[in-house]
XYZ file of C-alpha atoms in Angstrom:
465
model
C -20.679 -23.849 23.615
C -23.402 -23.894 20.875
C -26.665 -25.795 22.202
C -29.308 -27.372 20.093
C -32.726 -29.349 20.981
C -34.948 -29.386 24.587
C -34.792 -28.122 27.472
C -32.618 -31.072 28.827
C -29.945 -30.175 26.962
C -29.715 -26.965 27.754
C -29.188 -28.503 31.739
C -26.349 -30.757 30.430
C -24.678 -27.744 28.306
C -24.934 -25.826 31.898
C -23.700 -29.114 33.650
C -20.662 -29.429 30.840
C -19.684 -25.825 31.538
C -19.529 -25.923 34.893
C -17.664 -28.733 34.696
C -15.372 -27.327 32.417
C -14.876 -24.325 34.242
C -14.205 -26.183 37.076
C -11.548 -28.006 35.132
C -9.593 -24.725 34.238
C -11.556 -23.841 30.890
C -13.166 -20.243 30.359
C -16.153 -19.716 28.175
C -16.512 -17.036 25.450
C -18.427 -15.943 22.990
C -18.776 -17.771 20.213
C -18.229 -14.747 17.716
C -15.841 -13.379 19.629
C -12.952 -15.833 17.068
C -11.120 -15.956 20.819
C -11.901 -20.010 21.260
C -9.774 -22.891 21.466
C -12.571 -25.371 20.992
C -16.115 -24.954 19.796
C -18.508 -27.253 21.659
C -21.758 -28.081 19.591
C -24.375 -29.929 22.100
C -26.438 -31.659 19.003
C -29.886 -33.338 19.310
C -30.982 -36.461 17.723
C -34.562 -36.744 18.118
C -36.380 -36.589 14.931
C -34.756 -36.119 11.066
C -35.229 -32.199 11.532
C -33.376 -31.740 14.487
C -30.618 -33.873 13.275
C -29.928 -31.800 10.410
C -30.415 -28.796 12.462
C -27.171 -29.898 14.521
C -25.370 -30.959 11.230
C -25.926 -27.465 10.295
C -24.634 -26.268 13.171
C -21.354 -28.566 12.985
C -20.552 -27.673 9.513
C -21.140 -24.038 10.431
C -18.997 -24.201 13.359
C -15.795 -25.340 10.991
C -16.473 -23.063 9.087
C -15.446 -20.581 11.662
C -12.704 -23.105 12.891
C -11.036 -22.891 9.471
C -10.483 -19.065 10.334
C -9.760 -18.761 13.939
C -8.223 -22.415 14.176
C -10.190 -23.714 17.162
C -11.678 -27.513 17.424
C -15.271 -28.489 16.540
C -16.429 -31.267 19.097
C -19.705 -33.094 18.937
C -21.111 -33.760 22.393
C -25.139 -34.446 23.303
C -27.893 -37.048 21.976
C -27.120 -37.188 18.088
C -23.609 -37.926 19.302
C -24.499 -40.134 21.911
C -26.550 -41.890 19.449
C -24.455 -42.469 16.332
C -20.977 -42.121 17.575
C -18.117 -43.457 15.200
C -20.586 -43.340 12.203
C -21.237 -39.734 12.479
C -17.619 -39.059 13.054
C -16.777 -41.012 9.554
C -19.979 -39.140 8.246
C -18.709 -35.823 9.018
C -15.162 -35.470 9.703
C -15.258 -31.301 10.044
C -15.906 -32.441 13.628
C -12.605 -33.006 15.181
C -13.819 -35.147 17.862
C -17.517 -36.673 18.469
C -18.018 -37.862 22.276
C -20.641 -39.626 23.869
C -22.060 -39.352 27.693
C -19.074 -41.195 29.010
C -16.865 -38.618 28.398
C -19.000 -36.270 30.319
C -17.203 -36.406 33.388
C -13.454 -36.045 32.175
C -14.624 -33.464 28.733
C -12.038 -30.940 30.426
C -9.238 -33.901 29.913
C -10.620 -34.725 26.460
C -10.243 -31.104 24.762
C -6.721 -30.833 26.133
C -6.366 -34.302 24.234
C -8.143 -32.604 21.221
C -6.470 -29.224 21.288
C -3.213 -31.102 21.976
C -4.183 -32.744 18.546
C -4.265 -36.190 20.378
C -6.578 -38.751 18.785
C -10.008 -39.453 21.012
C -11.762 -42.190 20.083
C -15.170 -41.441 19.059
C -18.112 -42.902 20.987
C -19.285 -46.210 20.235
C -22.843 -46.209 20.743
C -24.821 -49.207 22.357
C -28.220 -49.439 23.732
C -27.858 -47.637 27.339
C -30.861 -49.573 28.322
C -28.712 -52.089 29.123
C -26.567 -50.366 31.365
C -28.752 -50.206 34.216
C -31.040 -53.487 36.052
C -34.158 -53.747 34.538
C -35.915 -53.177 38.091
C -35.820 -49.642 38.727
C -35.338 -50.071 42.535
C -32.075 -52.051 41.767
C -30.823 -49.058 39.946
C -29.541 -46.348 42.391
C -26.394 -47.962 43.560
C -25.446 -49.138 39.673
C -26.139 -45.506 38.774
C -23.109 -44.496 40.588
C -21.183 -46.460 37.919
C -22.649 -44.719 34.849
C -22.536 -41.750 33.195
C -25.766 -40.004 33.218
C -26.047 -36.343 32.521
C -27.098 -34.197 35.429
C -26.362 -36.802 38.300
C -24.405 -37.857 40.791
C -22.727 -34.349 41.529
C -22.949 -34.906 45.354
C -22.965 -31.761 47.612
C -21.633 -29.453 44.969
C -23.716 -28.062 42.333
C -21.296 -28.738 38.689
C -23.000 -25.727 36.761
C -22.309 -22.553 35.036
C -25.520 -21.029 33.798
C -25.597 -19.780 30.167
C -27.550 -17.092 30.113
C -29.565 -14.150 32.642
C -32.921 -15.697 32.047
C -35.308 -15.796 35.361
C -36.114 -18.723 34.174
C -34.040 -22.101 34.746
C -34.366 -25.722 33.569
C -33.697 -28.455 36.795
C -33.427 -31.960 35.695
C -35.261 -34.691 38.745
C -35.060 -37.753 36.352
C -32.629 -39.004 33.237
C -34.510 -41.372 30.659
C -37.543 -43.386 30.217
C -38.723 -46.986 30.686
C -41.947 -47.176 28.566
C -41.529 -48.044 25.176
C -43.192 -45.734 22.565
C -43.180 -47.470 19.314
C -42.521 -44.362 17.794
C -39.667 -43.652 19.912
C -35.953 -43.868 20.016
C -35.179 -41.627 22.909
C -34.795 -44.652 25.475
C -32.169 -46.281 23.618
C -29.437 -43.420 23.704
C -30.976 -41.721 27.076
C -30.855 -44.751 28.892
C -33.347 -46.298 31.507
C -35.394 -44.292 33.773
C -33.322 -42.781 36.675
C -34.574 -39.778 39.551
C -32.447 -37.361 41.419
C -32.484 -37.585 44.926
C -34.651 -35.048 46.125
C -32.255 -33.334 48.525
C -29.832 -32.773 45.851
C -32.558 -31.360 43.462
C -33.724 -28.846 46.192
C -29.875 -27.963 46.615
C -29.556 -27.234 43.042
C -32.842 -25.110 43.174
C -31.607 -22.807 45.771
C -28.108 -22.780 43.552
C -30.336 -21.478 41.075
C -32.195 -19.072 42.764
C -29.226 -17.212 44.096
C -27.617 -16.919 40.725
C -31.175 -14.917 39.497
C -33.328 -17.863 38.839
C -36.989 -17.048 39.766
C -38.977 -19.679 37.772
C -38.183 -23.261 37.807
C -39.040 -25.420 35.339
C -38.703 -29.252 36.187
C -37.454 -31.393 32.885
C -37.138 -34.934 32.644
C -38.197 -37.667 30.049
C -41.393 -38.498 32.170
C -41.831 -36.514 35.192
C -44.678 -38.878 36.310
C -42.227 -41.444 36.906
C -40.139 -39.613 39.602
C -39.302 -41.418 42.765
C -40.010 -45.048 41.319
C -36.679 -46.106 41.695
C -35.945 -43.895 45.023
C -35.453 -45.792 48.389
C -38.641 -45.935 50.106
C -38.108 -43.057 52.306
C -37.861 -40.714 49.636
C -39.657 -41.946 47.125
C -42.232 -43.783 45.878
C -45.323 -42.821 43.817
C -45.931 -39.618 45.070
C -42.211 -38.425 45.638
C -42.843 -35.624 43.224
C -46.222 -34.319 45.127
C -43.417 -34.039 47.729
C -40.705 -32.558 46.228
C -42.970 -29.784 44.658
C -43.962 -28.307 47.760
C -40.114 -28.186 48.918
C -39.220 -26.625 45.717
C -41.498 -24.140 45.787
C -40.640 -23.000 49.831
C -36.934 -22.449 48.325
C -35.828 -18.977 48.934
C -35.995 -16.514 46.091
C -38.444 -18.823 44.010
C -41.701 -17.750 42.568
C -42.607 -20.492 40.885
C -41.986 -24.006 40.188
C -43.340 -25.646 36.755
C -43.820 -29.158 35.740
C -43.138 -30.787 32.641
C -43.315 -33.552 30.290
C -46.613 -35.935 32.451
C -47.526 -39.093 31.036
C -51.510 -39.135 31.151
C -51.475 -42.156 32.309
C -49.496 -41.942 35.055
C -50.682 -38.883 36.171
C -52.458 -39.667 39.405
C -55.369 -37.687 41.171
C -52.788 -36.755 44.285
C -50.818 -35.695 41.621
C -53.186 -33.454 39.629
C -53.924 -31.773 43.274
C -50.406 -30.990 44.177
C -49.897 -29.275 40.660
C -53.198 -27.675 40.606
C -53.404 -26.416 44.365
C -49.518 -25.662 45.626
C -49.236 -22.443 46.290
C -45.842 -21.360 44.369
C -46.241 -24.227 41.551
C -47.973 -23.286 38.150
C -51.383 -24.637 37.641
C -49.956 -26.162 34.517
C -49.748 -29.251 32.739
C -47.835 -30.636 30.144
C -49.453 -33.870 29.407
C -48.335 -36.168 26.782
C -50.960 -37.110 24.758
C -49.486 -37.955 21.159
C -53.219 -39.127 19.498
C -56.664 -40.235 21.687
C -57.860 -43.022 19.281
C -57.653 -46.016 21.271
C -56.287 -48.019 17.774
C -53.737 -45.501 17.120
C -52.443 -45.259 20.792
C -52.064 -49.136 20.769
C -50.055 -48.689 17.889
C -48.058 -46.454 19.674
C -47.543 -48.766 22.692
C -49.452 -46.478 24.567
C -52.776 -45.876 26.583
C -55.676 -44.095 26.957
C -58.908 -42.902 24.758
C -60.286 -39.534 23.735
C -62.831 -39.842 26.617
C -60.297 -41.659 29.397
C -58.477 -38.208 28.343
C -61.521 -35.814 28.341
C -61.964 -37.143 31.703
C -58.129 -36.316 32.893
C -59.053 -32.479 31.657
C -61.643 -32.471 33.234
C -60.374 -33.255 36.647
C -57.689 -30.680 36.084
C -60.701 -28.291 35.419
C -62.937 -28.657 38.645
C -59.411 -28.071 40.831
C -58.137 -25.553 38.332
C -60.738 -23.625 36.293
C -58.230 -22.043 34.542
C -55.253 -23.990 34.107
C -52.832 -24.276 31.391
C -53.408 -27.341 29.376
C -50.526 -28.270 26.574
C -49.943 -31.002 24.582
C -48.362 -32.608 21.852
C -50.052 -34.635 18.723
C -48.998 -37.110 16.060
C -51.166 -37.325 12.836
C -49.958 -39.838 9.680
C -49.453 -42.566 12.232
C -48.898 -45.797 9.876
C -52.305 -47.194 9.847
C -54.113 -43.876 10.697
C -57.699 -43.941 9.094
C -60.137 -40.950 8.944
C -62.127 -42.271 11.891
C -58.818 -42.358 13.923
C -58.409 -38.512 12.950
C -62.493 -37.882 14.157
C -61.469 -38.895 17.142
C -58.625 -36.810 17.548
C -60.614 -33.991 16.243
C -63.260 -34.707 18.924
C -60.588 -34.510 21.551
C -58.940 -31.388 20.980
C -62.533 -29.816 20.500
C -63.194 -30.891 23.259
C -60.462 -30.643 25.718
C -59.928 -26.884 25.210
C -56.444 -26.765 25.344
C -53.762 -23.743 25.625
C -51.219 -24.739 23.676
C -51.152 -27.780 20.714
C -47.953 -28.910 18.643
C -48.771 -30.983 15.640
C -46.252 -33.247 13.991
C -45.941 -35.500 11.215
C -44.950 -39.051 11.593
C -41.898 -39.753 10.030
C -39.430 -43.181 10.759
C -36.663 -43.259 13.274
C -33.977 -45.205 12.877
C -34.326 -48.516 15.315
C -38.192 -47.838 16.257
C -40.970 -50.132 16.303
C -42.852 -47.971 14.136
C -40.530 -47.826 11.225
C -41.341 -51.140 11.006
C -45.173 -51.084 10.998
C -47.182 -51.985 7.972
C -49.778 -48.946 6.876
C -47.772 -46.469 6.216
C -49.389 -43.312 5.051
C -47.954 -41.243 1.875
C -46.281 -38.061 2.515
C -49.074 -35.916 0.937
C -51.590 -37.206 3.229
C -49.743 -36.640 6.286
C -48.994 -32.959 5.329
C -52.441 -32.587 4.826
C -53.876 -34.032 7.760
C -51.077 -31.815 9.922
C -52.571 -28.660 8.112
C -55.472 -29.685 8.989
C -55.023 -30.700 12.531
C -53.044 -27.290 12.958
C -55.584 -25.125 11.520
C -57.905 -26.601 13.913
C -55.817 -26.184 16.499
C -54.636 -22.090 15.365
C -58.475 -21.903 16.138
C -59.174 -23.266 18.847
C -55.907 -22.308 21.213
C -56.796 -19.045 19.695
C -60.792 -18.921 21.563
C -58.767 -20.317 24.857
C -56.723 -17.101 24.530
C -59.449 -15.173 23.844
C -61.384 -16.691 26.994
C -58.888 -15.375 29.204
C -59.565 -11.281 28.187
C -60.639 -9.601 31.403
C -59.063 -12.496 33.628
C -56.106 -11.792 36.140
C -53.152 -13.632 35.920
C -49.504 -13.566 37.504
C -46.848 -13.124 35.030
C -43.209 -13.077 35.563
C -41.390 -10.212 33.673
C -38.638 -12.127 31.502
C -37.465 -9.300 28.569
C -37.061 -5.539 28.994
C -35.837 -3.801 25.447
C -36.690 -0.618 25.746
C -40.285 0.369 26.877
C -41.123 -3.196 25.463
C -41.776 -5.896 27.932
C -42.609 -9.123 27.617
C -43.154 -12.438 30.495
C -45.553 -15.310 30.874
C -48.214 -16.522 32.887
C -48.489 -19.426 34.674
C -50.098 -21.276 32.004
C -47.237 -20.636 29.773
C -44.194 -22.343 29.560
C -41.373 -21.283 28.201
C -41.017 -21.033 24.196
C -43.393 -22.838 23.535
C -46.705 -21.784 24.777
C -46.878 -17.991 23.427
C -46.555 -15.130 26.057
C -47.231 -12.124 27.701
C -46.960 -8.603 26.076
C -46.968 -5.831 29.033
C -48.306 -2.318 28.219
C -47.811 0.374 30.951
C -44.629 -1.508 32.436
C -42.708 1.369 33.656
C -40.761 0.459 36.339
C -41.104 -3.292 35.996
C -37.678 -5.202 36.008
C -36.487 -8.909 34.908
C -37.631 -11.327 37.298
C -40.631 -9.580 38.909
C -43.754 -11.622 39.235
C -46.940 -8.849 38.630
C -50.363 -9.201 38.666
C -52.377 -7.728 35.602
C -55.202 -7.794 33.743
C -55.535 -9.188 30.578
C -56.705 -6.516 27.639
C -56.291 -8.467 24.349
C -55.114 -11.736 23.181
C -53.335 -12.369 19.664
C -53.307 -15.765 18.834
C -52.463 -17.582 21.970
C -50.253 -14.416 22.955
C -52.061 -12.226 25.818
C -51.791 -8.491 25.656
C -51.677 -7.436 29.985
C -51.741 -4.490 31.689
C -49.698 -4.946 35.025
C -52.207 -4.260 38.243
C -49.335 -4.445 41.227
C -45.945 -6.065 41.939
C -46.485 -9.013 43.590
C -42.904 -10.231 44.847
C-alpha cells in the first residue's frame, strides 16, 4: 500500500489495511516483488499532488509488468475523477472510490480474479448527507465515509513504528472556500463520536503511539452535528482533556482550526491542558479583508493579530503555524502590504506559502483578475523569503528556552524529535546532542543550544515520562 497526500490519508490507508487484513489479506513490502495487488492511496488536492500520484501509478505498473500484481487507485484523486481517470490512465487496473471502502477485500479478489470492477462514478458527496448537520448522524450510517462508523472495534493496521499517530474526529467540511474543491469529493462535515475516538486513542497507544495528532478538515467544527449530550460547540474542549488522560499518551495535538471559529474556551483548552500541545494550526490563507472575501472567507490582518495575541497572553510561547495564498485573482500590492504586515507581525513558527493556481469546479477558477504566472512566482519568493526570515528570529528566540520534546528517530548516535510547537513534517524539528540512552518515544526535557532555520539544536536535561 503506497500512500500519497495529508495526514488524513495516511488514517484511511491504516483504516484500508486493517480492513484488509481483517478480510484475509497480508501486507508486504512493496519492493519485496511478493504482491498480488499494489494499492496506491492518491491525493487530489492541488495540480502538484495530482501528478505526484500519477507518478506514483505509472511507477507502480511499472513494477506490475515484472512481478504481475494489480495496480488499484483508491483515495481523493480517485474519489474525485473516477471513470475519467480510469480511461485517462488505464495502467491502473481498477480505480475505486469511497464506496468501495468497506468491501476493498471483496473488490481485489474481483481484480486479482481478473473480474471487471466498475470504476467510481464521481458525484458531489455534498449531497449525500442533509444539509443540517444535526440531521446527519443517523444518514451517516448509510454512507461511506472514511474513518467512521467502525463501532466497538478499532478497523486498523498501523503502517509504520512512528510514536506519533494521526486520529481522525471529523470527515469533510461545510464552508465553502472559493478556492476550494475539497468539499465536493470529501463530502459534508461529519464528527466521530467521542467515545469511539477515545477508544481508538487508547488502540493507539498500546500499539506504541505516544503523540496524537487530531486530523480533520476543520477541527473547529467538531461536535456541531453531535447529539446534544456529546456535543455541541465546545465538544472538542471536552474531548481533549479525555484524550490526553488516555493511558500511555504524552501528548495530544490539534490540527487544521479555522480562525474564525476558534473560540476563546477553545484557545484555553489548547493552550492550558496539561498533556495537549500549546499549538495551533490556524488557517489563515491571506489577512486582507478584500482578498479573504474573495475567498469566501473571514477575518482581517488585525481581527487576526488579535487571535495571536490571545494565544500569546495564555501561551507565551506557543507554536503558531499557518498557511498563505499569494496571486489570489484580483490580488493588488496593497492586498500583499497587508499580508506582509500580518506575518510581521504575528510572529509565527512555521509559514507555507503557495501559489494560486485553478481547481477544477472552484469558484475561483472562475473569478475575473487573474494574475500572470510570473507575478505570482514572484510574490511567493517574496512572501517566502520573508517568511525564511522571520520563522528563522522565532527559532532563534527560543535559544536558552526549555522545551519537552518527544524522541521520534534514533540512527546511530543521531537523534532527532520535536517539541510541542512542532508538528509533524512540517514544522522543522529537534536535533538532540548528548542523547545517550534516549529511546523512541521518550518525552525529555532539554535546553535549547542553537537553532538552524526553524530547526532547534537541544541538549536533553532529564527524562520526563
Amino acid at each position: 500500500m503506497l500512500t500519497l497526500g495529508c495526514a488524513r490519508n495516511e488514517v484511511d490507508s491504516e483504516e484500508l489495511a486493517g480492513r484488509l487484513t481483517d478480510g484475509g489479506w497480508n501486507l508486504v513490502d512493496a519492493d519485496s516483488g511478493a504482491a498480488d495487488v499494489i494499492v496506491v492511496n492518491t491525493c487530489g488536492f492541488v495540480e502538484s499532488a495530482k501528478k505526484d500520484s500519477v507518478d506514483t501509478l505509472l511507477a507502480a505498473h511499472d513494477v506490475a509488468e515484472t512481478s504481475g500484481a494489480k495496480v488499484v487507485a483508491v483515495g481523493c484523486m480517485a474519489q474525485r475523477y473516477g471513470s475519467e481517470l480510469a480511461e485517462s490512465l488505464p495502467e491502473a487496473d481498477a480505480v475505486l472510490g469511497f464506496d468501495h471502502y468497506p468491501n476493498l477485500g471483496e473488490r481485489l479478489d474481483d481484480v486479482v480474479a481478473g473480474r471487471t470492477v466498475a470504476s467510481h462514478q464521481p458525484t458531489d458527496r455534498r449531497t449525500l448527507l442533509p444539509i443540517s448537520p444535526v440531521q446527519r448522524p443517523a444518514a451517516a450510517e448509510q454512507v461511506a465515509v472514511p474513518g467512521h462508523g467502525w463501532g466497538p472495534r478499532v478497523l486498523r493496521t498501523r503502517l509504520d513504528d512512528s510514536p506519533v499517530a494521526s486520529l481522525k474526529i471529523a470527515s469533510g467540511c461545510d464552508r465553502r472556500c472559493s478556492f476550494c474543491a475539497i468539499p465536493s469529493f470529501r463530502g459534508s462535515f461529519v464528527s466521530r463520536h467521542p467515545d469511539e475516538i477515545v477508544a481508538e486513542a487508547a488502540w493507539l497507544a498500546q500499539h506504541g503511539a505516544r503523540e496524537l495528532f487530531l486530523v480533520s478538515e476543520n477541527s473547529t467544527s467538531y461536535g456541531k452535528d453531535l447529539p446534544r449530550e456529546v456535543g455541541g460547540p465546545d465538544a472538542l474542549d471536552k474531548l481533549l482533556p479525555r484524550l490526553a488522560a488516555v493511558d500511555g499518551v504524552l501528548r495530544v495535538r490539534v490540527s487544521y482550526l479555522q480562525p474564525a471559529e476558534t473560540r476563546p474556551g477553545l484557545v484555553r483548552t489548547i493552550a492550558t491542558t496539561d498533556g495537549v500541545a500549546d499549538y495551533f494550526d490556524l488557517s489563515f490563507q491571506h489577512s486582507s479583508e478584500r482578498v479573504l472575501r474573495r475567498m469566501r472567507r473571514f477575518g482581517s490582518t488585525d481581527s487576526f493579530l488579535e487571535l495571536t495575541k490571545q494565544i500569546r497572553a495564555l501561551a507565551p510561547e506557543a507554536g503558531i503555524r499557518t498557511n498563505v495564498i499569494v496571486g489570489f485573482p484580483g490580488e493588488t500590492d496593497a492586498d500583499l502590504d497587508e499580508l506582509r504586515r500580518f506575518l510581521t507581525g504575528a510572529r509565527l513558527d512555521a509559514v507555507g506559502v503557495f501559489g494560486y493556481s485553478d481547481e477544477d469546479g472552484t469558484e475561483a477558477e472562475t473569478l475575473d483578475g487573474k494574475l500572470d504566472p510570473e507575478v505570482i512566482t514572484e510574490r511567493v519568493a517574496e512572501i517566502g523569503g520573508l517568511v525564511e526570515e522571520l520563522t528563522s528570529q522565532r527559532a532563534e528566540d527560543r535559544i536558552g528556552q526549555e522545551v519537552a520534546v518527544l524522541v521520534e528517530t534514533v540512527d546511530g548516535g543521531e537523534l532527532a524529535g520535536r517539541a510541542a510547537h512542532q508538528a509533524p513534517e512540517v514544522d522543522g524539528e529537534c536535533v538532540i546532542v548528548d542523547g545517550d540512552g534516549l529511546a523512541v518515544g521518550d518525552m525529555v526535557r532539554a535546553k535549547v543550544e542553537a537553532s538552524e532555520g526553524v530547526d532547534l539544536v537541544v541538549r536533553p536535561l532529564e527524562v520526563l515520562r
